[in-house]
Coordinates of C-alpha atoms in Angstrom, one line a residue:
M10 CA 0.0 0.0 0.0
S11 CA 1.4 3.4 -0.9
T12 CA 2.0 6.2 1.6
K13 CA -0.6 8.4 -0.1
I14 CA -3.4 5.8 0.2
K15 CA -2.5 5.3 3.8
E16 CA -2.8 9.0 4.4
L17 CA -6.1 9.2 2.6
E18 CA -7.4 6.2 4.6
L19 CA -6.5 8.0 7.9
E20 CA -8.2 11.2 6.7
A21 CA -11.4 9.4 5.6
S22 CA -11.5 7.6 8.9
R23 CA -11.1 10.8 10.8
L24 CA -13.9 12.5 8.9
T25 CA -16.3 9.6 9.3
R26 CA -15.7 9.8 13.0
E27 CA -16.6 13.4 12.8
T28 CA -19.8 12.7 10.7
H29 CA -20.7 10.1 13.3
K30 CA -20.3 12.5 16.1
L31 CA -22.3 15.2 14.4
G32 CA -25.0 12.8 13.4
I33 CA -24.6 13.0 9.6
P34 CA -25.9 9.8 7.9
V35 CA -23.8 8.8 4.9
M36 CA -24.8 6.5 2.0
I37 CA -22.1 5.3 -0.4
V38 CA -23.2 3.7 -3.7
F39 CA -21.1 1.4 -5.9
E40 CA -22.4 0.6 -9.4
G41 CA -20.7 -1.0 -12.3
V42 CA -20.7 -4.2 -14.4
P43 CA -19.5 -7.4 -12.9
A44 CA -15.7 -7.6 -12.4
A45 CA -15.3 -3.9 -12.8
G46 CA -13.7 -3.5 -9.3
K47 CA -16.7 -2.7 -7.1
T48 CA -15.9 -5.6 -4.7
R49 CA -12.3 -4.5 -4.1
L50 CA -13.0 -0.8 -3.8
S51 CA -16.0 -1.3 -1.5
N52 CA -14.1 -3.7 0.7
E53 CA -11.1 -1.4 0.9
L54 CA -13.5 1.3 2.1
L55 CA -15.3 -1.0 4.5
L56 CA -12.1 -1.9 6.2
T57 CA -11.3 1.7 6.8
L58 CA -14.6 2.5 8.5
D59 CA -15.5 1.8 12.1
A60 CA -17.6 -1.4 12.1
K61 CA -19.7 -0.1 15.0
Y62 CA -21.6 2.3 12.7
S63 CA -21.0 1.0 9.2
S64 CA -23.1 -1.5 7.2
F65 CA -22.7 -3.3 3.9
I66 CA -25.9 -3.6 1.8
A67 CA -25.8 -5.8 -1.3
T68 CA -28.5 -5.7 -3.9
A69 CA -29.6 -9.0 -5.6
S70 CA -32.5 -9.8 -7.9
P71 CA -35.7 -9.8 -5.8
T72 CA -37.2 -13.0 -4.4
P73 CA -40.9 -13.8 -4.5
E74 CA -41.2 -12.5 -0.9
N75 CA -39.4 -9.3 -1.8
L76 CA -41.9 -8.7 -4.6
R77 CA -44.7 -8.5 -2.1
Y78 CA -43.4 -5.2 -1.0
Q79 CA -42.8 -1.8 -2.6
F80 CA -39.9 -1.3 -5.1
L81 CA -37.8 0.7 -2.6
Q82 CA -38.8 -1.2 0.5
K83 CA -35.4 -2.8 1.1
Y84 CA -33.7 0.6 1.0
W85 CA -36.3 2.2 3.3
N86 CA -35.8 -0.6 5.8
T87 CA -32.1 -0.4 5.8
L88 CA -31.7 3.4 5.9
P89 CA -28.7 4.4 8.1
G90 CA -29.5 6.3 11.3
K91 CA -27.9 9.6 12.2
G92 CA -24.1 9.3 12.1
D93 CA -24.2 5.8 10.5
I94 CA -22.7 4.8 7.2
N95 CA -24.1 2.4 4.6
I96 CA -22.1 1.0 1.7
Y97 CA -24.4 -0.2 -1.2
F98 CA -22.9 -2.9 -3.4
R99 CA -25.2 -2.2 -6.3
S100 CA -28.2 -0.1 -5.3
W101 CA -31.7 1.1 -6.3
Y102 CA -30.2 1.8 -9.7
A103 CA -29.3 -1.8 -10.5
H104 CA -32.7 -2.7 -8.9
Y105 CA -34.4 -0.4 -11.3
I106 CA -32.6 -1.9 -14.3
D107 CA -33.5 -5.4 -13.1
Y108 CA -37.2 -4.4 -13.0
K109 CA -37.1 -2.8 -16.5
V110 CA -35.0 -5.5 -18.3
N111 CA -36.9 -8.4 -16.8
G112 CA -40.4 -7.0 -16.9
I113 CA -40.8 -7.3 -13.1
K114 CA -44.3 -6.2 -12.0
H115 CA -45.1 -5.2 -15.6
L116 CA -48.8 -5.1 -14.8
Q117 CA -48.3 -2.4 -12.3
Y118 CA -45.5 -0.5 -14.2
K119 CA -46.6 0.2 -17.8
D120 CA -43.8 2.8 -17.9
Y121 CA -40.7 1.9 -15.8
H122 CA -39.6 5.5 -15.8
V123 CA -42.0 5.8 -12.8
L124 CA -39.3 4.0 -10.8
R125 CA -36.8 6.6 -11.8
D126 CA -39.2 9.2 -10.5
Q127 CA -39.4 7.3 -7.2
I128 CA -35.6 7.1 -7.0
D129 CA -35.4 10.9 -7.6
G130 CA -38.0 11.5 -4.9
F131 CA -36.3 9.1 -2.4
E132 CA -32.9 10.7 -2.8
E133 CA -34.4 14.2 -2.6
M134 CA -36.1 13.5 0.7
L135 CA -32.9 12.1 2.1
E136 CA -30.7 14.9 0.9
N137 CA -33.1 17.5 2.3
D138 CA -32.9 15.7 5.6
H139 CA -29.1 16.1 5.5
Y140 CA -28.2 12.5 4.3
E141 CA -24.9 12.6 2.3
I142 CA -25.4 10.3 -0.7
I143 CA -22.1 9.6 -2.5
K144 CA -22.4 7.7 -5.8
F145 CA -19.6 5.9 -7.6
Y146 CA -19.8 4.3 -11.1
I147 CA -16.8 1.9 -11.6
E148 CA -15.3 1.3 -15.0
I149 CA -12.4 -0.9 -16.2
D150 CA -10.5 -1.8 -19.4
E151 CA -12.6 -4.4 -21.0
K152 CA -9.7 -6.8 -21.7
K153 CA -8.7 -6.7 -18.1
R154 CA -12.3 -7.3 -17.0
Q155 CA -12.7 -10.3 -19.2
D156 CA -9.4 -11.7 -17.9
H157 CA -10.7 -11.4 -14.4
I158 CA -14.1 -13.0 -15.3
R159 CA -12.2 -15.9 -17.0
Q160 CA -10.1 -16.5 -13.9
T161 CA -13.2 -16.4 -11.7
K162 CA -15.1 -18.8 -13.8
E163 CA -12.2 -21.3 -14.0
N164 CA -12.1 -21.5 -10.2
P165 CA -15.0 -23.8 -9.1
L166 CA -15.1 -22.0 -5.7
T167 CA -15.7 -18.6 -7.3
R168 CA -17.6 -19.5 -10.5
W169 CA -21.0 -18.7 -8.9
K170 CA -19.8 -15.1 -8.3
A171 CA -19.2 -14.5 -12.0
Q172 CA -22.5 -15.9 -12.9
E173 CA -24.7 -14.5 -10.1
Y174 CA -25.6 -11.1 -11.5
E175 CA -24.7 -11.3 -15.2
N176 CA -27.4 -14.0 -15.6
V177 CA -29.9 -11.5 -14.3
I178 CA -28.9 -8.4 -16.3
P179 CA -26.7 -8.8 -19.5
D180 CA -23.7 -6.6 -19.3
D181 CA -24.4 -4.7 -22.5
I182 CA -27.9 -3.8 -21.3
Y183 CA -26.7 -2.8 -17.9
L184 CA -24.1 -0.6 -19.5
E185 CA -26.7 1.0 -21.8
E186 CA -29.1 1.7 -19.0
M187 CA -26.5 3.0 -16.6
H188 CA -25.1 5.4 -19.2
K189 CA -28.6 6.8 -19.7
I190 CA -28.7 7.5 -16.0
L191 CA -25.2 9.0 -15.9
N192 CA -26.0 11.3 -18.9
D193 CA -29.3 12.4 -17.5
P194 CA -29.0 16.1 -16.7
N195 CA -31.2 15.6 -13.6
Q196 CA -28.7 13.1 -12.2
K197 CA -25.9 14.8 -10.3
D198 CA -22.9 14.0 -8.2
W199 CA -21.9 10.7 -9.9
K200 CA -18.2 10.0 -9.6
V201 CA -16.9 7.8 -12.4
I202 CA -13.8 5.9 -11.5
D203 CA -11.6 3.9 -13.9
Y204 CA -10.3 0.8 -12.0
T205 CA -7.8 -0.3 -14.7
E206 CA -5.1 1.1 -12.5
R207 CA -6.1 -0.2 -9.0
E208 CA -4.0 2.2 -6.9
Q209 CA -5.1 5.3 -8.8
A210 CA -8.7 4.2 -8.5
T211 CA -8.3 3.8 -4.8
V212 CA -6.8 7.3 -4.5
N213 CA -9.7 8.7 -6.6
M214 CA -12.3 7.0 -4.4
Y215 CA -10.8 8.3 -1.1
E216 CA -10.2 11.8 -2.5
H217 CA -13.9 12.1 -3.6
I218 CA -15.2 10.8 -0.3
I219 CA -13.0 13.2 1.7
K220 CA -14.2 16.1 -0.5
R221 CA -17.8 15.2 0.1
L222 CA -17.5 14.6 3.8
K223 CA -15.8 17.9 4.3
K224 CA -18.6 19.6 2.4
A225 CA -21.2 17.8 4.5
I226 CA -19.5 18.8 7.8
K227 CA -19.2 22.4 6.6
A228 CA -22.9 22.5 5.7
Y229 CA -23.9 21.0 9.0
R230 CA -22.0 23.8 10.9
E231 CA -23.7 26.5 8.8
R232 CA -27.2 25.2 9.3
V233 CA -29.7 27.8 10.4
V234 CA -32.6 26.4 12.4
E235 CA -35.9 28.2 12.5
R236 CA -38.9 26.9 14.4
D237 CA -42.2 28.6 13.7
G238 CA -45.6 27.2 12.8
L239 CA -46.4 30.4 10.9
F240 CA -50.0 30.4 12.0
T241 CA -52.6 33.0 11.1
K242 CA -54.0 35.3 13.7
D243 CA -57.7 34.7 14.4
Y244 CA -57.8 31.8 11.9
K245 CA -61.2 30.7 10.6
T246 CA -62.2 27.9 8.2
D247 CA -65.5 26.3 7.1
L248 CA -63.7 23.1 5.9
F249 CA -64.9 21.1 8.9
E250 CA -68.5 22.6 9.2
N251 CA -70.4 19.7 7.6
R252 CA -72.5 17.5 9.8
L253 CA -73.9 14.0 9.5
T254 CA -77.5 13.1 10.5
K255 CA -77.6 11.0 13.7
V256 CA -78.4 7.4 12.9
K257 CA -80.9 5.5 15.0
K258 CA -79.5 2.7 17.1
D259 CA -81.6 -0.1 15.4
E260 CA -80.7 1.2 12.0
Y261 CA -77.0 1.4 13.0
N262 CA -77.0 -2.2 14.2
A263 CA -78.6 -3.4 11.0
Q264 CA -76.2 -1.5 8.8
I265 CA -73.0 -2.1 10.7
E266 CA -73.5 -5.9 10.5
K267 CA -73.9 -5.9 6.8
L268 CA -71.0 -3.5 6.2
Q269 CA -68.7 -5.5 8.4
Q270 CA -69.6 -8.7 6.5
R271 CA -68.9 -7.0 3.2
M272 CA -65.6 -5.7 4.6
L273 CA -64.6 -9.3 5.3
E274 CA -65.4 -10.2 1.7
I275 CA -63.4 -7.3 0.5
Q276 CA -60.5 -8.4 2.6
F277 CA -60.5 -11.9 1.0
A278 CA -60.7 -10.3 -2.5
L279 CA -57.8 -8.0 -1.8
Y280 CA -55.7 -10.9 -0.6
E281 CA -56.6 -13.0 -3.7
R282 CA -55.8 -10.0 -6.0
K283 CA -52.7 -9.2 -4.0
I284 CA -53.8 -5.5 -3.5
P285 CA -52.6 -3.8 -0.3
L286 CA -55.0 -1.5 1.5
I287 CA -53.7 1.4 3.7
L288 CA -56.1 3.3 5.9
V289 CA -55.0 6.5 7.6
F290 CA -56.9 8.1 10.4
E291 CA -56.3 11.6 11.7
G292 CA -58.5 14.0 13.6
M293 CA -59.2 15.9 16.7
D294 CA -58.6 14.1 20.1
A295 CA -61.7 12.1 21.1
A296 CA -63.1 12.1 17.6
G297 CA -63.3 8.3 17.5
K298 CA -60.3 7.2 15.4
G299 CA -59.8 4.0 17.6
G300 CA -63.6 3.3 17.5
N301 CA -63.7 3.5 13.7
I302 CA -60.7 1.2 13.4
K303 CA -62.3 -1.3 15.8
R304 CA -65.5 -1.5 13.7
I305 CA -63.6 -1.9 10.5
R306 CA -61.6 -4.9 11.8
E307 CA -64.2 -6.4 14.1
K308 CA -65.0 -9.3 11.7
L309 CA -61.8 -9.4 9.6
D310 CA -59.4 -12.3 9.5
P311 CA -56.6 -11.1 12.0
T312 CA -53.9 -12.8 9.9
G313 CA -54.4 -10.3 7.1
Y314 CA -54.3 -6.9 8.8
E315 CA -52.3 -4.9 11.3
V316 CA -53.1 -1.8 13.3
N317 CA -50.5 0.9 14.0
A318 CA -51.3 3.2 16.9
I319 CA -48.7 5.9 16.5
S320 CA -47.2 7.7 19.5
A321 CA -44.2 9.9 20.0
P322 CA -41.1 8.6 18.1
T323 CA -38.5 6.6 20.0
D324 CA -34.8 7.6 20.1
V325 CA -34.1 5.1 17.3
E326 CA -36.9 6.5 15.2
L327 CA -35.7 10.1 15.8
A328 CA -32.3 9.0 14.5
H329 CA -33.8 8.3 11.0
Q330 CA -35.6 10.2 8.3
Y331 CA -39.1 10.8 9.7
L332 CA -40.9 8.5 7.1
W333 CA -38.6 5.6 7.9
R334 CA -40.7 4.2 10.8
F335 CA -43.9 4.3 8.7
A336 CA -42.3 2.8 5.5
R337 CA -41.2 -0.2 7.6
D338 CA -44.8 -0.9 8.6
M339 CA -46.4 -0.6 5.1
P340 CA -48.3 -3.8 4.2
R341 CA -47.2 -6.5 1.8
T342 CA -49.5 -7.3 -1.1
G343 CA -53.0 -8.4 -0.2
H344 CA -52.8 -7.2 3.4
I345 CA -54.4 -4.3 5.2
E346 CA -52.6 -1.7 7.4
M347 CA -54.5 0.8 9.6
F348 CA -52.8 3.8 11.0
D349 CA -54.2 5.5 14.1
R350 CA -52.4 8.7 13.4
S351 CA -49.6 8.6 10.9
W352 CA -46.8 10.4 9.0
Y353 CA -49.0 13.5 9.1
G354 CA -47.7 14.2 12.5
R355 CA -44.9 16.1 10.8
V356 CA -47.3 18.8 9.6
L357 CA -49.7 18.6 12.6
V358 CA -48.2 18.1 16.1
E359 CA -44.6 18.7 15.0
R360 CA -45.6 22.0 13.3
V361 CA -47.8 23.1 16.2
E362 CA -45.4 22.2 19.0
G363 CA -42.3 23.4 17.2
F364 CA -40.7 19.9 17.0
A365 CA -40.1 20.4 13.3
T366 CA -38.2 23.3 11.7
V367 CA -40.0 25.6 9.2
D368 CA -38.1 24.0 6.4
E369 CA -39.0 20.5 7.6
W370 CA -42.7 20.9 7.9
Q371 CA -43.1 23.1 4.8
R372 CA -41.4 20.6 2.5
A373 CA -43.2 17.6 4.1
Y374 CA -46.3 18.1 2.1
H375 CA -44.5 17.4 -1.1
E376 CA -42.5 14.6 0.5
I377 CA -45.6 12.9 1.8
N378 CA -47.3 13.1 -1.6
D379 CA -44.2 11.4 -3.2
F380 CA -44.1 8.8 -0.4
E381 CA -47.7 7.8 -0.8
K382 CA -47.4 7.6 -4.6
M383 CA -44.6 5.1 -4.2
W384 CA -47.2 2.6 -2.9
T385 CA -50.1 3.6 -5.1
D386 CA -47.8 3.2 -8.1
E387 CA -47.7 -0.5 -7.3
G388 CA -51.5 -0.8 -7.0
A389 CA -52.0 -0.1 -3.3
I390 CA -55.2 1.6 -2.2
I391 CA -54.6 4.5 0.2
L392 CA -57.6 6.1 1.9
K393 CA -57.2 8.9 4.5
F394 CA -59.9 9.9 6.9
F395 CA -60.0 13.1 9.0
L396 CA -62.5 12.9 11.8
S397 CA -63.7 16.4 12.5
L398 CA -65.4 17.2 15.8
D399 CA -67.2 20.2 17.3
K400 CA -65.2 21.8 20.1
D401 CA -68.1 21.6 22.6
I402 CA -68.7 18.0 21.9
Q403 CA -65.0 17.3 22.4
L404 CA -65.3 18.9 25.9
E405 CA -68.2 16.6 26.7
R406 CA -66.3 13.5 25.7
F407 CA -63.2 14.6 27.7
K408 CA -65.3 15.1 30.9
A409 CA -67.1 11.7 30.3
R410 CA -63.7 10.0 30.0
E411 CA -62.6 11.5 33.3
V412 CA -65.5 10.0 35.3
K413 CA -65.7 6.5 33.6
P414 CA -63.2 4.1 35.1
D415 CA -62.9 2.1 31.8
K416 CA -62.3 5.3 29.9
Q417 CA -60.0 7.2 32.2
W418 CA -56.8 5.9 30.5
K419 CA -57.9 7.6 27.3
I420 CA -57.6 11.2 28.8
T421 CA -54.2 12.7 29.5
D422 CA -52.8 16.1 30.3
E423 CA -51.6 16.2 26.7
D424 CA -55.2 16.1 25.5
W425 CA -56.0 19.2 27.5
R426 CA -52.9 21.0 26.3
N427 CA -53.9 20.2 22.7
R428 CA -57.4 21.5 23.3
D429 CA -55.8 24.8 24.3
K430 CA -54.3 25.0 20.9
W431 CA -57.5 24.2 19.0
D432 CA -57.2 26.9 16.4
L433 CA -53.6 26.0 15.6
Y434 CA -54.5 22.4 15.1
L435 CA -57.5 23.5 13.0
E436 CA -55.3 25.6 10.6
A437 CA -52.6 22.8 10.5
S438 CA -55.2 20.2 9.7
A439 CA -56.8 22.4 6.9
D440 CA -53.4 23.0 5.3
M441 CA -52.6 19.3 5.5
I442 CA -55.8 18.3 3.7
Q443 CA -55.6 21.0 1.1
K444 CA -51.9 20.3 0.3
T445 CA -51.9 16.4 0.4
D446 CA -55.4 15.6 -1.0
S447 CA -54.6 13.7 -4.3
S448 CA -56.3 11.4 -6.7
H449 CA -54.0 8.6 -5.7
A450 CA -54.4 9.1 -1.9
P451 CA -57.6 11.2 -1.2
W452 CA -58.7 12.7 2.0
Y453 CA -62.2 12.2 3.3
I454 CA -63.4 14.6 6.0
V455 CA -65.9 12.7 8.2
P456 CA -68.0 14.7 10.7
A457 CA -67.6 12.7 14.0
D458 CA -70.1 14.5 16.3
H459 CA -72.2 11.3 16.1
K460 CA -69.9 8.3 16.4
K461 CA -72.2 5.8 14.9
S462 CA -72.9 7.9 11.8
A463 CA -69.2 8.4 11.3
R464 CA -68.5 4.7 11.5
I465 CA -71.1 3.9 8.9
A466 CA -69.8 6.7 6.6
V467 CA -66.2 5.4 6.9
L468 CA -67.0 1.8 6.2
K469 CA -69.2 2.7 3.2
R470 CA -66.4 4.8 1.7
I471 CA -63.8 2.0 2.1
I472 CA -66.1 -0.6 0.6
K473 CA -67.1 1.6 -2.4
T474 CA -63.5 2.4 -3.2
C475 CA -62.4 -1.2 -2.9
E476 CA -65.3 -2.4 -5.1
T477 CA -64.3 0.1 -7.7
A478 CA -60.6 -1.1 -7.6
L479 CA -61.5 -4.8 -7.5
W480 CA -64.4 -5.1 -9.9
G481 CA -64.8 -1.7 -11.6
V482 CA -68.1 -1.0 -9.8
N483 CA -69.2 2.6 -10.5
H484 CA -70.8 4.2 -7.5
D485 CA -71.2 7.7 -9.0

């Protein structure tokens, strides 16, 4: 090893200790055809990093189980936390080429460029959250590469390595697709390294990493943090003024039984067609989110659904991009996921309480739209319900919870504090609905002053939407 490489290793090691200390997550991507030098370069780098906070993520062609999840699921699941480093041996780019070349999920993706859009959105979210993404494309003299492949194939112990990925994506097609990506004006920051001369390639790799880490550390130290919900004085809105007629008890009992039975039939049809269903519930405290979820799942097969009741993020969750904890809980094909509160906390409680910076909550609307589209692009159904509630009725429900022993656990000091900020939550909720209501993931405002009427309305909406998606039923 040359003196220069040793010096570069020490500097890279020092800087990664600094990024770890500052909490800057780093993602280093290696792309290139087989036998181009990715393995040696990535291993060289891995040995330089502290194993306590570095991981190696290899991309292979998806298994049948992998295909039950969203295109980027693996990369969401394995996102590094603050201060951690991931090395990607092949990445979401090779994954995209695999999908396109082999027609993976061709029924969902008529145009595979949608996956490029997902990748762009994914990287943009991470970079806005101060992830440092360093991308290498490794080239090599073709004669030298073929010599290495021949030697690898001649050795029975390494033959599998030469065949593993080239059997999935032919080299010429991989090269063609990667060069389209490298030449795309929207793609930035790729560093192309020629591995023909190994020592110079290693020097180039370390010099680029050092340059990028120094830039990331400088940007971290120059950050300006502003926390302000930017609320309107004396805010008023009529968005939540609609009311539902109170349903009679005998009518409710007759309707709910039929709707729940139909919901079970819908669940089986979704499973058979491998369509995931994602139900999101937001709304004022005591509006009945939990009660609605209970009635939806009361007759469902418990092996096919999960409920996520979202509370304050843990230390581990805070150490990741804010959508990470939700992405990991998204359903596989044919399953139902219900969220009692959700990723919309970023633009609700985090905006109101000042947990998110102005930049974080303002850009979250766009990020959430992109996030939801990643799942609906693959055929998932996303329905979002906001349960609105009259302020006086909320007070009645709070007081009732305080005196009923079986309900007291539902009322907390935080509920009363939130009530004091009613108008702030009202404005935050209205902004959220107006900026994230989309054709692929619509919002439904459900008046919840009458709990039973709200439950009927929610179940009817879910069933109608699913009937349309499953069988083309027109409910207009």
